[in-house]
């Protein structure tokens, strides 16, 4: 480890040997909503027993032996106040500059500003990282590191006495002790009578560790459909970031809608600013898979870019994330897909997911081992969450932000022609089978609309969810498991108990179309959306109205009762509800008014039990439907589902062989689709 402090100097020699790959940045807009992701007030680290005691998770608590006082102590032990980002502690002076005010202490062990050292240790040949920053004022910089357990260790304390002239601080840190996880970061403490100014803090690695000596550009693929203002905002953000522009070849913006981005006020200015770094394409609506594949296809055809970054049109990007992903990929020992996390757009400090795994038994996704969905970095900052310091290994990354090397596309092709849903999962699995890993890199993320405002079962998306799920299973699972049959029946029952009979029909339509074979998937790409929409017609759950007053007033309002049950008891209750629906003749098609009104948040199968008809609001709060029970229809649908499942598993081997042989994601296949 080397430490130097020197006045500002010409470091061009260092720049030839070291490359900055991670810049400490700060928000210049929406800071009140996002600051805990960048900087927080320092607090004393707390060490809980479970961090060092491997047996802490072995035993259950004996609640019967616990009195009220002990229970209160247990609950209060984990109460936290949101992270302090008060301007009294520090203030942001610019995109890369911050001032810690006199007598205060700030920490930069945060999502966007902690260096993910363990990921660099695992996936690259980097053995040393260099921290540099320009400091002025008086105080102390504290270089820190953590382990995979979340244990925090000091690296070096650097006193700062530079009242008049900025001084450059440089520290080299060896990449050891990081196999299971760990981050590097710095904390800053100002003297009692002086501010401490920090600017251009950054992490650099030796250029000699690059996979290729030549630096090549990357492209960005954005697919958009009638989200023109959002897409223009994305283009504007990219155009304004110099670091991204320095490596960018071009943005392939594929517009598949009728409300065109090029017609938006301000598009001409953004287009002029980007120049030949914007390639605007219009094509028929082939869904997200078609839009992203077009950008990947054009990248291969142009032959200039080393990577294509898939970026959602309606996401808000942290531009530093884009260049971090690219530079991390430069240093990966082998070509590697590099993705990022998805932060909630309506709650900016909540991380929906940072990489996910795929369960081949139940054909579903789940968080990486040790991770969780919907983590709030304001309530539980990275610094105070030991479990987040472990390295998470992913099977795939959502295509809200995902960087794919050209070498990978050349070998395994482009997306499945899936229209939407499961294309990102299938691609990650396909890449893994060819020896290409996916890394979901901390510090790389976008803000995207959260899923809690969506209910795919009540929309045409249910068709694509199920069709593509089972196509993915055929391509990547050798033999079906009994749990798959259970999942199929469970899916039908879940929608049927919620009186969403249109969703059950779409599930069966999807299964039928899977059994038609791969060519039908290709032929139906331009028409599948219209077919799914048409199939939903005629059901009470699809007769939606914009106002609750468009329906008769419900007799009662559903109020969920707070009587928790064991998982086994809940399952038994669910089975009884299914049995009742399959064996009774209850029918609400002739009801004069809804028996019950249910808010979207409470619209689980339990809320519908015992009601002949229900007035339920949509997940996005924009409409409502008067869903009417028809147990005779449900019996017919449930039997149909069991029949289709049986046929599907009977034909599994032949279908799997057909889908694999079809090479649906090949470049040649997509070229025919685009020409068609």
mmCIF file of N, CA and C in Angstrom, residues 78-194:
data_model
loop_
_atom_site.group_PDB
_atom_site.id
_atom_site.type_symbol
_atom_site.label_atom_id
_atom_site.label_comp_id
_atom_site.label_asym_id
_atom_site.label_seq_id
_atom_site.Cartn_x
_atom_site.Cartn_y
_atom_site.Cartn_z
ATOM 1 N N UNK A 78 -34.012 -3.156 16.281
ATOM 2 C CA UNK A 78 -33.819 -2.927 14.852
ATOM 3 C C UNK A 78 -34.530 -1.682 14.343
ATOM 4 N N UNK A 79 -35.019 -0.848 15.234
ATOM 5 C CA UNK A 79 -35.644 0.400 14.786
ATOM 6 C C UNK A 79 -34.574 1.358 14.304
ATOM 7 N N UNK A 80 -34.793 1.946 13.169
ATOM 8 C CA UNK A 80 -33.805 2.856 12.596
ATOM 9 C C UNK A 80 -34.480 4.124 12.112
ATOM 10 N N UNK A 81 -33.764 5.209 12.193
ATOM 11 C CA UNK A 81 -34.207 6.443 11.566
ATOM 12 C C UNK A 81 -33.546 6.528 10.196
ATOM 13 N N UNK A 82 -34.177 7.186 9.237
ATOM 14 C CA UNK A 82 -33.561 7.295 7.910
ATOM 15 C C UNK A 82 -32.178 7.930 7.987
ATOM 16 N N UNK A 83 -31.327 7.565 7.043
ATOM 17 C CA UNK A 83 -29.965 8.094 7.001
ATOM 18 C C UNK A 83 -29.984 9.620 6.970
ATOM 19 N N UNK A 84 -29.073 10.217 7.715
ATOM 20 C CA UNK A 84 -28.985 11.672 7.813
ATOM 21 C C UNK A 84 -28.206 12.219 6.619
ATOM 22 N N UNK A 85 -28.868 13.038 5.808
ATOM 23 C CA UNK A 85 -28.204 13.702 4.677
ATOM 24 C C UNK A 85 -28.346 15.217 4.808
ATOM 25 N N UNK A 86 -28.398 15.689 6.037
ATOM 26 C CA UNK A 86 -28.632 17.102 6.314
ATOM 27 C C UNK A 86 -27.535 17.986 5.741
ATOM 28 N N UNK A 87 -27.905 19.154 5.240
ATOM 29 C CA UNK A 87 -26.933 20.129 4.729
ATOM 30 C C UNK A 87 -26.065 20.687 5.841
ATOM 31 N N UNK A 88 -26.448 20.470 7.090
ATOM 32 C CA UNK A 88 -25.580 20.872 8.190
ATOM 33 C C UNK A 88 -24.330 19.997 8.260
ATOM 34 N N UNK A 89 -24.445 18.762 7.767
ATOM 35 C CA UNK A 89 -23.309 17.835 7.794
ATOM 36 C C UNK A 89 -22.426 18.043 6.566
ATOM 37 N N UNK A 90 -23.036 18.053 5.392
ATOM 38 C CA UNK A 90 -22.265 18.250 4.154
ATOM 39 C C UNK A 90 -23.160 18.904 3.115
ATOM 40 N N UNK A 91 -22.541 19.476 2.118
ATOM 41 C CA UNK A 91 -23.283 20.073 1.006
ATOM 42 C C UNK A 91 -22.567 19.734 -0.294
ATOM 43 N N UNK A 92 -23.365 19.487 -1.329
ATOM 44 C CA UNK A 92 -22.833 19.130 -2.640
ATOM 45 C C UNK A 92 -22.494 20.399 -3.405
ATOM 46 N N UNK A 93 -21.258 20.480 -3.902
ATOM 47 C CA UNK A 93 -20.788 21.660 -4.630
ATOM 48 C C UNK A 93 -20.825 21.471 -6.139
ATOM 49 N N UNK A 94 -21.080 20.276 -6.584
ATOM 50 C CA UNK A 94 -21.103 19.985 -8.012
ATOM 51 C C UNK A 94 -21.180 18.494 -8.227
ATOM 52 N N UNK A 95 -21.121 18.079 -9.470
ATOM 53 C CA UNK A 95 -21.262 16.669 -9.807
ATOM 54 C C UNK A 95 -20.209 15.801 -9.119
ATOM 55 N N UNK A 96 -18.992 16.331 -8.922
ATOM 56 C CA UNK A 96 -17.918 15.538 -8.320
ATOM 57 C C UNK A 96 -17.284 16.245 -7.123
ATOM 58 N N UNK A 97 -18.004 17.144 -6.484
ATOM 59 C CA UNK A 97 -17.423 17.910 -5.376
ATOM 60 C C UNK A 97 -18.392 18.002 -4.206
ATOM 61 N N UNK A 98 -17.833 17.914 -2.990
ATOM 62 C CA UNK A 98 -18.639 17.966 -1.781
ATOM 63 C C UNK A 98 -17.846 18.672 -0.689
ATOM 64 N N UNK A 99 -18.553 19.338 0.198
ATOM 65 C CA UNK A 99 -17.929 19.983 1.353
ATOM 66 C C UNK A 99 -18.514 19.391 2.625
ATOM 67 N N UNK A 100 -17.622 18.887 3.484
ATOM 68 C CA UNK A 100 -18.023 18.444 4.817
ATOM 69 C C UNK A 100 -17.818 19.625 5.754
ATOM 70 N N UNK A 101 -18.878 20.035 6.414
ATOM 71 C CA UNK A 101 -18.828 21.266 7.195
ATOM 72 C C UNK A 101 -18.109 21.057 8.523
ATOM 73 N N UNK A 102 -17.569 22.127 9.040
ATOM 74 C CA UNK A 102 -16.722 22.095 10.223
ATOM 75 C C UNK A 102 -17.395 21.345 11.374
ATOM 76 N N UNK A 103 -16.605 20.458 11.960
ATOM 77 C CA UNK A 103 -17.091 19.688 13.097
ATOM 78 C C UNK A 103 -17.967 18.501 12.745
ATOM 79 N N UNK A 104 -18.125 18.213 11.446
ATOM 80 C CA UNK A 104 -19.009 17.119 11.038
ATOM 81 C C UNK A 104 -18.231 16.013 10.345
ATOM 82 N N UNK A 105 -18.919 14.889 10.182
ATOM 83 C CA UNK A 105 -18.290 13.661 9.705
ATOM 84 C C UNK A 105 -19.241 13.011 8.701
ATOM 85 N N UNK A 106 -18.780 12.728 7.488
ATOM 86 C CA UNK A 106 -19.624 12.135 6.443
ATOM 87 C C UNK A 106 -19.037 10.810 5.980
ATOM 88 N N UNK A 107 -19.914 9.926 5.532
ATOM 89 C CA UNK A 107 -19.484 8.633 5.008
ATOM 90 C C UNK A 107 -19.943 8.487 3.560
ATOM 91 N N UNK A 108 -19.079 7.862 2.765
ATOM 92 C CA UNK A 108 -19.390 7.622 1.360
ATOM 93 C C UNK A 108 -19.450 6.119 1.076
ATOM 94 N N UNK A 109 -19.743 5.365 2.148
ATOM 95 C CA UNK A 109 -20.036 3.937 1.989
ATOM 96 C C UNK A 109 -21.508 3.825 1.622
ATOM 97 N N UNK A 110 -21.794 4.153 0.387
ATOM 98 C CA UNK A 110 -23.166 4.223 -0.114
ATOM 99 C C UNK A 110 -23.267 3.436 -1.412
ATOM 100 N N UNK A 111 -24.489 3.249 -1.882
ATOM 101 C CA UNK A 111 -24.690 2.418 -3.062
ATOM 102 C C UNK A 111 -23.880 2.909 -4.248
ATOM 103 N N UNK A 112 -23.953 4.193 -4.554
ATOM 104 C CA UNK A 112 -23.284 4.689 -5.747
ATOM 105 C C UNK A 112 -21.811 5.044 -5.536
ATOM 106 N N UNK A 113 -21.368 5.210 -4.294
ATOM 107 C CA UNK A 113 -20.013 5.719 -4.098
ATOM 108 C C UNK A 113 -19.067 4.787 -3.353
ATOM 109 N N UNK A 114 -19.479 3.582 -3.011
ATOM 110 C CA UNK A 114 -18.545 2.583 -2.501
ATOM 111 C C UNK A 114 -18.027 1.775 -3.692
ATOM 112 N N UNK A 115 -16.744 1.541 -3.714
ATOM 113 C CA UNK A 115 -16.131 0.805 -4.822
ATOM 114 C C UNK A 115 -16.347 -0.695 -4.616
ATOM 115 N N UNK A 116 -16.990 -1.396 -5.581
ATOM 116 C CA UNK A 116 -17.316 -2.820 -5.408
ATOM 117 C C UNK A 116 -16.089 -3.701 -5.615
ATOM 118 N N UNK A 117 -15.176 -3.647 -4.666
ATOM 119 C CA UNK A 117 -13.872 -4.282 -4.826
ATOM 120 C C UNK A 117 -13.964 -5.786 -5.050
ATOM 121 N N UNK A 118 -14.879 -6.464 -4.356
ATOM 122 C CA UNK A 118 -14.944 -7.922 -4.478
ATOM 123 C C UNK A 118 -15.344 -8.359 -5.884
ATOM 124 N N UNK A 119 -16.139 -7.555 -6.565
ATOM 125 C CA UNK A 119 -16.527 -7.898 -7.936
ATOM 126 C C UNK A 119 -15.332 -7.751 -8.877
ATOM 127 N N UNK A 120 -14.534 -6.723 -8.642
ATOM 128 C CA UNK A 120 -13.313 -6.564 -9.431
ATOM 129 C C UNK A 120 -12.342 -7.695 -9.119
ATOM 130 N N UNK A 121 -12.285 -8.113 -7.883
ATOM 131 C CA UNK A 121 -11.386 -9.218 -7.505
ATOM 132 C C UNK A 121 -11.837 -10.518 -8.153
ATOM 133 N N UNK A 122 -13.148 -10.760 -8.221
ATOM 134 C CA UNK A 122 -13.682 -12.021 -8.741
ATOM 135 C C UNK A 122 -13.612 -12.114 -10.257
ATOM 136 N N UNK A 123 -13.924 -11.037 -10.941
ATOM 137 C CA UNK A 123 -14.140 -11.136 -12.379
ATOM 138 C C UNK A 123 -13.031 -10.532 -13.238
ATOM 139 N N UNK A 124 -12.062 -9.867 -12.638
ATOM 140 C CA UNK A 124 -10.977 -9.247 -13.400
ATOM 141 C C UNK A 124 -9.631 -9.715 -12.856
ATOM 142 N N UNK A 125 -8.548 -9.271 -13.497
ATOM 143 C CA UNK A 125 -7.188 -9.586 -13.047
ATOM 144 C C UNK A 125 -6.558 -8.424 -12.290
ATOM 145 N N UNK A 126 -7.373 -7.469 -11.888
ATOM 146 C CA UNK A 126 -6.869 -6.324 -11.137
ATOM 147 C C UNK A 126 -6.435 -6.785 -9.748
ATOM 148 N N UNK A 127 -5.207 -6.415 -9.348
ATOM 149 C CA UNK A 127 -4.714 -6.802 -8.030
ATOM 150 C C UNK A 127 -4.489 -5.611 -7.103
ATOM 151 N N UNK A 128 -4.612 -4.397 -7.640
ATOM 152 C CA UNK A 128 -4.425 -3.187 -6.838
ATOM 153 C C UNK A 128 -5.358 -2.105 -7.370
ATOM 154 N N UNK A 129 -5.913 -1.321 -6.480
ATOM 155 C CA UNK A 129 -6.754 -0.203 -6.890
ATOM 156 C C UNK A 129 -6.210 1.070 -6.261
ATOM 157 N N UNK A 130 -6.261 2.153 -6.982
ATOM 158 C CA UNK A 130 -5.726 3.433 -6.511
ATOM 159 C C UNK A 130 -6.870 4.422 -6.270
ATOM 160 N N UNK A 131 -6.893 4.980 -5.078
ATOM 161 C CA UNK A 131 -7.845 6.047 -4.743
ATOM 162 C C UNK A 131 -7.117 7.381 -4.817
ATOM 163 N N UNK A 132 -7.726 8.349 -5.490
ATOM 164 C CA UNK A 132 -7.181 9.709 -5.526
ATOM 165 C C UNK A 132 -8.314 10.696 -5.308
ATOM 166 N N UNK A 133 -7.964 11.842 -4.748
ATOM 167 C CA UNK A 133 -8.937 12.920 -4.544
ATOM 168 C C UNK A 133 -8.179 14.216 -4.350
ATOM 169 N N UNK A 134 -8.828 15.311 -4.665
ATOM 170 C CA UNK A 134 -8.299 16.634 -4.382
ATOM 171 C C UNK A 134 -8.996 17.167 -3.140
ATOM 172 N N UNK A 135 -8.212 17.581 -2.161
ATOM 173 C CA UNK A 135 -8.764 18.026 -0.887
ATOM 174 C C UNK A 135 -8.240 19.412 -0.547
ATOM 175 N N UNK A 136 -9.081 20.141 0.146
ATOM 176 C CA UNK A 136 -8.699 21.478 0.615
ATOM 177 C C UNK A 136 -9.416 21.734 1.930
ATOM 178 N N UNK A 137 -8.757 22.427 2.835
ATOM 179 C CA UNK A 137 -9.326 22.706 4.143
ATOM 180 C C UNK A 137 -8.562 21.948 5.218
ATOM 181 N N UNK A 138 -9.257 21.516 6.238
ATOM 182 C CA UNK A 138 -8.616 20.811 7.341
ATOM 183 C C UNK A 138 -9.524 19.704 7.847
ATOM 184 N N UNK A 139 -8.909 18.565 8.143
ATOM 185 C CA UNK A 139 -9.680 17.443 8.646
ATOM 186 C C UNK A 139 -8.966 16.132 8.415
ATOM 187 N N UNK A 140 -9.742 15.108 8.122
ATOM 188 C CA UNK A 140 -9.194 13.764 7.991
ATOM 189 C C UNK A 140 -9.979 12.974 6.952
ATOM 190 N N UNK A 141 -9.243 12.305 6.038
ATOM 191 C CA UNK A 141 -9.844 11.305 5.162
ATOM 192 C C UNK A 141 -9.536 9.939 5.753
ATOM 193 N N UNK A 142 -10.524 9.113 5.815
ATOM 194 C CA UNK A 142 -10.354 7.767 6.362
ATOM 195 C C UNK A 142 -10.684 6.756 5.275
ATOM 196 N N UNK A 143 -9.675 6.064 4.767
ATOM 197 C CA UNK A 143 -9.884 5.016 3.774
ATOM 198 C C UNK A 143 -10.313 3.749 4.506
ATOM 199 N N UNK A 144 -11.425 3.163 4.054
ATOM 200 C CA UNK A 144 -12.026 2.028 4.741
ATOM 201 C C UNK A 144 -12.249 0.876 3.760
ATOM 202 N N UNK A 145 -12.412 -0.309 4.322
ATOM 203 C CA UNK A 145 -12.740 -1.479 3.519
ATOM 204 C C UNK A 145 -13.611 -2.416 4.349
ATOM 205 N N UNK A 146 -14.290 -3.318 3.673
ATOM 206 C CA UNK A 146 -15.115 -4.309 4.371
ATOM 207 C C UNK A 146 -14.822 -5.690 3.819
ATOM 208 N N UNK A 147 -15.301 -6.688 4.511
ATOM 209 C CA UNK A 147 -15.192 -8.071 4.069
ATOM 210 C C UNK A 147 -16.564 -8.568 3.616
ATOM 211 N N UNK A 148 -16.593 -9.820 3.155
ATOM 212 C CA UNK A 148 -17.864 -10.400 2.744
ATOM 213 C C UNK A 148 -18.839 -10.559 3.892
ATOM 214 N N UNK A 149 -18.343 -10.566 5.123
ATOM 215 C CA UNK A 149 -19.229 -10.619 6.286
ATOM 216 C C UNK A 149 -19.799 -9.254 6.635
ATOM 217 N N UNK A 150 -19.247 -8.202 6.045
ATOM 218 C CA UNK A 150 -19.666 -6.856 6.405
ATOM 219 C C UNK A 150 -18.843 -6.267 7.527
ATOM 220 N N UNK A 151 -17.761 -6.926 7.914
ATOM 221 C CA UNK A 151 -16.874 -6.376 8.932
ATOM 222 C C UNK A 151 -16.072 -5.229 8.335
ATOM 223 N N UNK A 152 -15.968 -4.132 9.066
ATOM 224 C CA UNK A 152 -15.338 -2.907 8.570
ATOM 225 C C UNK A 152 -13.932 -2.764 9.161
ATOM 226 N N UNK A 153 -12.969 -2.443 8.295
ATOM 227 C CA UNK A 153 -11.588 -2.263 8.732
ATOM 228 C C UNK A 153 -11.046 -0.943 8.193
ATOM 229 N N UNK A 154 -10.283 -0.192 8.975
ATOM 230 C CA UNK A 154 -9.611 1.010 8.452
ATOM 231 C C UNK A 154 -8.412 0.626 7.604
ATOM 232 N N UNK A 155 -8.198 1.356 6.535
ATOM 233 C CA UNK A 155 -7.030 1.159 5.674
ATOM 234 C C UNK A 155 -5.946 2.183 6.001
ATOM 235 N N UNK A 156 -6.326 3.446 6.055
ATOM 236 C CA UNK A 156 -5.365 4.500 6.365
ATOM 237 C C UNK A 156 -6.112 5.788 6.710
ATOM 238 N N UNK A 157 -5.640 6.473 7.695
ATOM 239 C CA UNK A 157 -6.137 7.803 8.011
ATOM 240 C C UNK A 157 -5.165 8.827 7.433
ATOM 241 N N UNK A 158 -5.710 9.774 6.698
ATOM 242 C CA UNK A 158 -4.880 10.773 6.021
ATOM 243 C C UNK A 158 -5.259 12.151 6.528
ATOM 244 N N UNK A 159 -4.424 12.765 7.359
ATOM 245 C CA UNK A 159 -4.724 14.125 7.824
ATOM 246 C C UNK A 159 -4.608 15.128 6.680
ATOM 247 N N UNK A 160 -5.501 16.096 6.679
ATOM 248 C CA UNK A 160 -5.507 17.133 5.641
ATOM 249 C C UNK A 160 -5.285 18.486 6.297
ATOM 250 N N UNK A 161 -4.235 19.171 5.875
ATOM 251 C CA UNK A 161 -3.953 20.542 6.306
ATOM 252 C C UNK A 161 -3.613 21.339 5.062
ATOM 253 N N UNK A 162 -4.617 21.798 4.374
ATOM 254 C CA UNK A 162 -4.427 22.527 3.119
ATOM 255 C C UNK A 162 -5.417 23.672 3.070
ATOM 256 N N UNK A 163 -5.194 24.713 3.892
ATOM 257 C CA UNK A 163 -6.189 25.788 4.008
ATOM 258 C C UNK A 163 -6.357 26.625 2.748
ATOM 259 N N UNK A 164 -5.305 26.723 1.916
ATOM 260 C CA UNK A 164 -5.349 27.668 0.799
ATOM 261 C C UNK A 164 -5.290 27.018 -0.572
ATOM 262 N N UNK A 165 -4.602 25.880 -0.675
ATOM 263 C CA UNK A 165 -4.364 25.287 -1.984
ATOM 264 C C UNK A 165 -4.773 23.820 -1.988
ATOM 265 N N UNK A 166 -5.435 23.391 -3.056
ATOM 266 C CA UNK A 166 -5.876 21.997 -3.141
ATOM 267 C C UNK A 166 -4.681 21.057 -3.167
ATOM 268 N N UNK A 167 -4.842 19.934 -2.509
ATOM 269 C CA UNK A 167 -3.797 18.917 -2.422
ATOM 270 C C UNK A 167 -4.348 17.596 -2.942
ATOM 271 N N UNK A 168 -3.511 16.866 -3.667
ATOM 272 C CA UNK A 168 -3.928 15.571 -4.195
ATOM 273 C C UNK A 168 -3.557 14.461 -3.228
ATOM 274 N N UNK A 169 -4.536 13.648 -2.902
ATOM 275 C CA UNK A 169 -4.336 12.490 -2.037
ATOM 276 C C UNK A 169 -4.358 11.241 -2.912
ATOM 277 N N UNK A 170 -3.421 10.336 -2.704
ATOM 278 C CA UNK A 170 -3.365 9.111 -3.498
ATOM 279 C C UNK A 170 -3.045 7.931 -2.593
ATOM 280 N N UNK A 171 -3.838 6.874 -2.680
ATOM 281 C CA UNK A 171 -3.655 5.676 -1.853
ATOM 282 C C UNK A 171 -3.843 4.445 -2.734
ATOM 283 N N UNK A 172 -2.882 3.525 -2.678
ATOM 284 C CA UNK A 172 -2.991 2.245 -3.377
ATOM 285 C C UNK A 172 -3.413 1.173 -2.376
ATOM 286 N N UNK A 173 -4.401 0.365 -2.743
ATOM 287 C CA UNK A 173 -4.914 -0.671 -1.855
ATOM 288 C C UNK A 173 -4.856 -2.018 -2.572
ATOM 289 N N UNK A 174 -4.284 -3.004 -1.919
ATOM 290 C CA UNK A 174 -4.201 -4.343 -2.490
ATOM 291 C C UNK A 174 -5.567 -5.018 -2.458
ATOM 292 N N UNK A 175 -5.837 -5.801 -3.475
ATOM 293 C CA UNK A 175 -7.130 -6.484 -3.594
ATOM 294 C C UNK A 175 -7.042 -7.855 -2.933
ATOM 295 N N UNK A 176 -6.957 -7.869 -1.610
ATOM 296 C CA UNK A 176 -6.900 -9.138 -0.906
ATOM 297 C C UNK A 176 -8.069 -9.233 0.070
ATOM 298 N N UNK A 177 -8.348 -10.454 0.522
ATOM 299 C CA UNK A 177 -9.435 -10.679 1.472
ATOM 300 C C UNK A 177 -10.812 -10.387 0.923
ATOM 301 N N UNK A 178 -11.012 -10.599 -0.378
ATOM 302 C CA UNK A 178 -12.260 -10.159 -1.010
ATOM 303 C C UNK A 178 -13.025 -11.275 -1.716
ATOM 304 N N UNK A 179 -12.646 -12.512 -1.516
ATOM 305 C CA UNK A 179 -13.269 -13.590 -2.289
ATOM 306 C C UNK A 179 -14.771 -13.711 -2.035
ATOM 307 N N UNK A 180 -15.206 -13.464 -0.812
ATOM 308 C CA UNK A 180 -16.639 -13.595 -0.500
ATOM 309 C C UNK A 180 -17.396 -12.285 -0.633
ATOM 310 N N UNK A 181 -16.694 -11.176 -0.730
ATOM 311 C CA UNK A 181 -17.342 -9.878 -0.821
ATOM 312 C C UNK A 181 -16.461 -8.799 -0.233
ATOM 313 N N UNK A 182 -16.983 -7.571 -0.247
ATOM 314 C CA UNK A 182 -16.254 -6.456 0.333
ATOM 315 C C UNK A 182 -16.218 -5.248 -0.573
ATOM 316 N N UNK A 183 -16.218 -4.065 0.052
ATOM 317 C CA UNK A 183 -16.158 -2.787 -0.648
ATOM 318 C C UNK A 183 -14.978 -1.974 -0.118
ATOM 319 N N UNK A 184 -14.528 -0.995 -0.927
ATOM 320 C CA UNK A 184 -13.616 0.062 -0.487
ATOM 321 C C UNK A 184 -14.390 1.373 -0.501
ATOM 322 N N UNK A 185 -14.095 2.276 0.423
ATOM 323 C CA UNK A 185 -14.710 3.602 0.405
ATOM 324 C C UNK A 185 -13.901 4.548 1.279
ATOM 325 N N UNK A 186 -14.316 5.796 1.323
ATOM 326 C CA UNK A 186 -13.678 6.745 2.225
ATOM 327 C C UNK A 186 -14.740 7.480 3.032
ATOM 328 N N UNK A 187 -14.378 7.819 4.239
ATOM 329 C CA UNK A 187 -15.153 8.716 5.089
ATOM 330 C C UNK A 187 -14.351 10.006 5.234
ATOM 331 N N UNK A 188 -15.020 11.099 5.552
ATOM 332 C CA UNK A 188 -14.346 12.399 5.654
ATOM 333 C C UNK A 188 -14.823 13.127 6.900
ATOM 334 N N UNK A 189 -13.867 13.620 7.682
ATOM 335 C CA UNK A 189 -14.161 14.316 8.930
ATOM 336 C C UNK A 189 -13.511 15.692 8.904
ATOM 337 N N UNK A 190 -14.311 16.739 9.050
ATOM 338 C CA UNK A 190 -13.785 18.108 9.050
ATOM 339 C C UNK A 190 -13.368 18.504 10.463
ATOM 340 N N UNK A 191 -12.325 19.357 10.546
ATOM 341 C CA UNK A 191 -11.911 19.874 11.851
ATOM 342 C C UNK A 191 -13.031 20.696 12.477
ATOM 343 N N UNK A 192 -12.898 20.938 13.754
ATOM 344 C CA UNK A 192 -13.945 21.636 14.486
ATOM 345 C C UNK A 192 -14.105 23.073 14.030
ATOM 346 N N UNK A 193 -13.041 23.652 13.452
ATOM 347 C CA UNK A 193 -13.101 25.067 13.069
ATOM 348 C C UNK A 193 -12.809 25.294 11.590
ATOM 349 N N UNK A 194 -12.951 24.244 10.743
ATOM 350 C CA UNK A 194 -12.678 24.416 9.311
ATOM 351 C C UNK A 194 -13.480 23.406 8.504
#
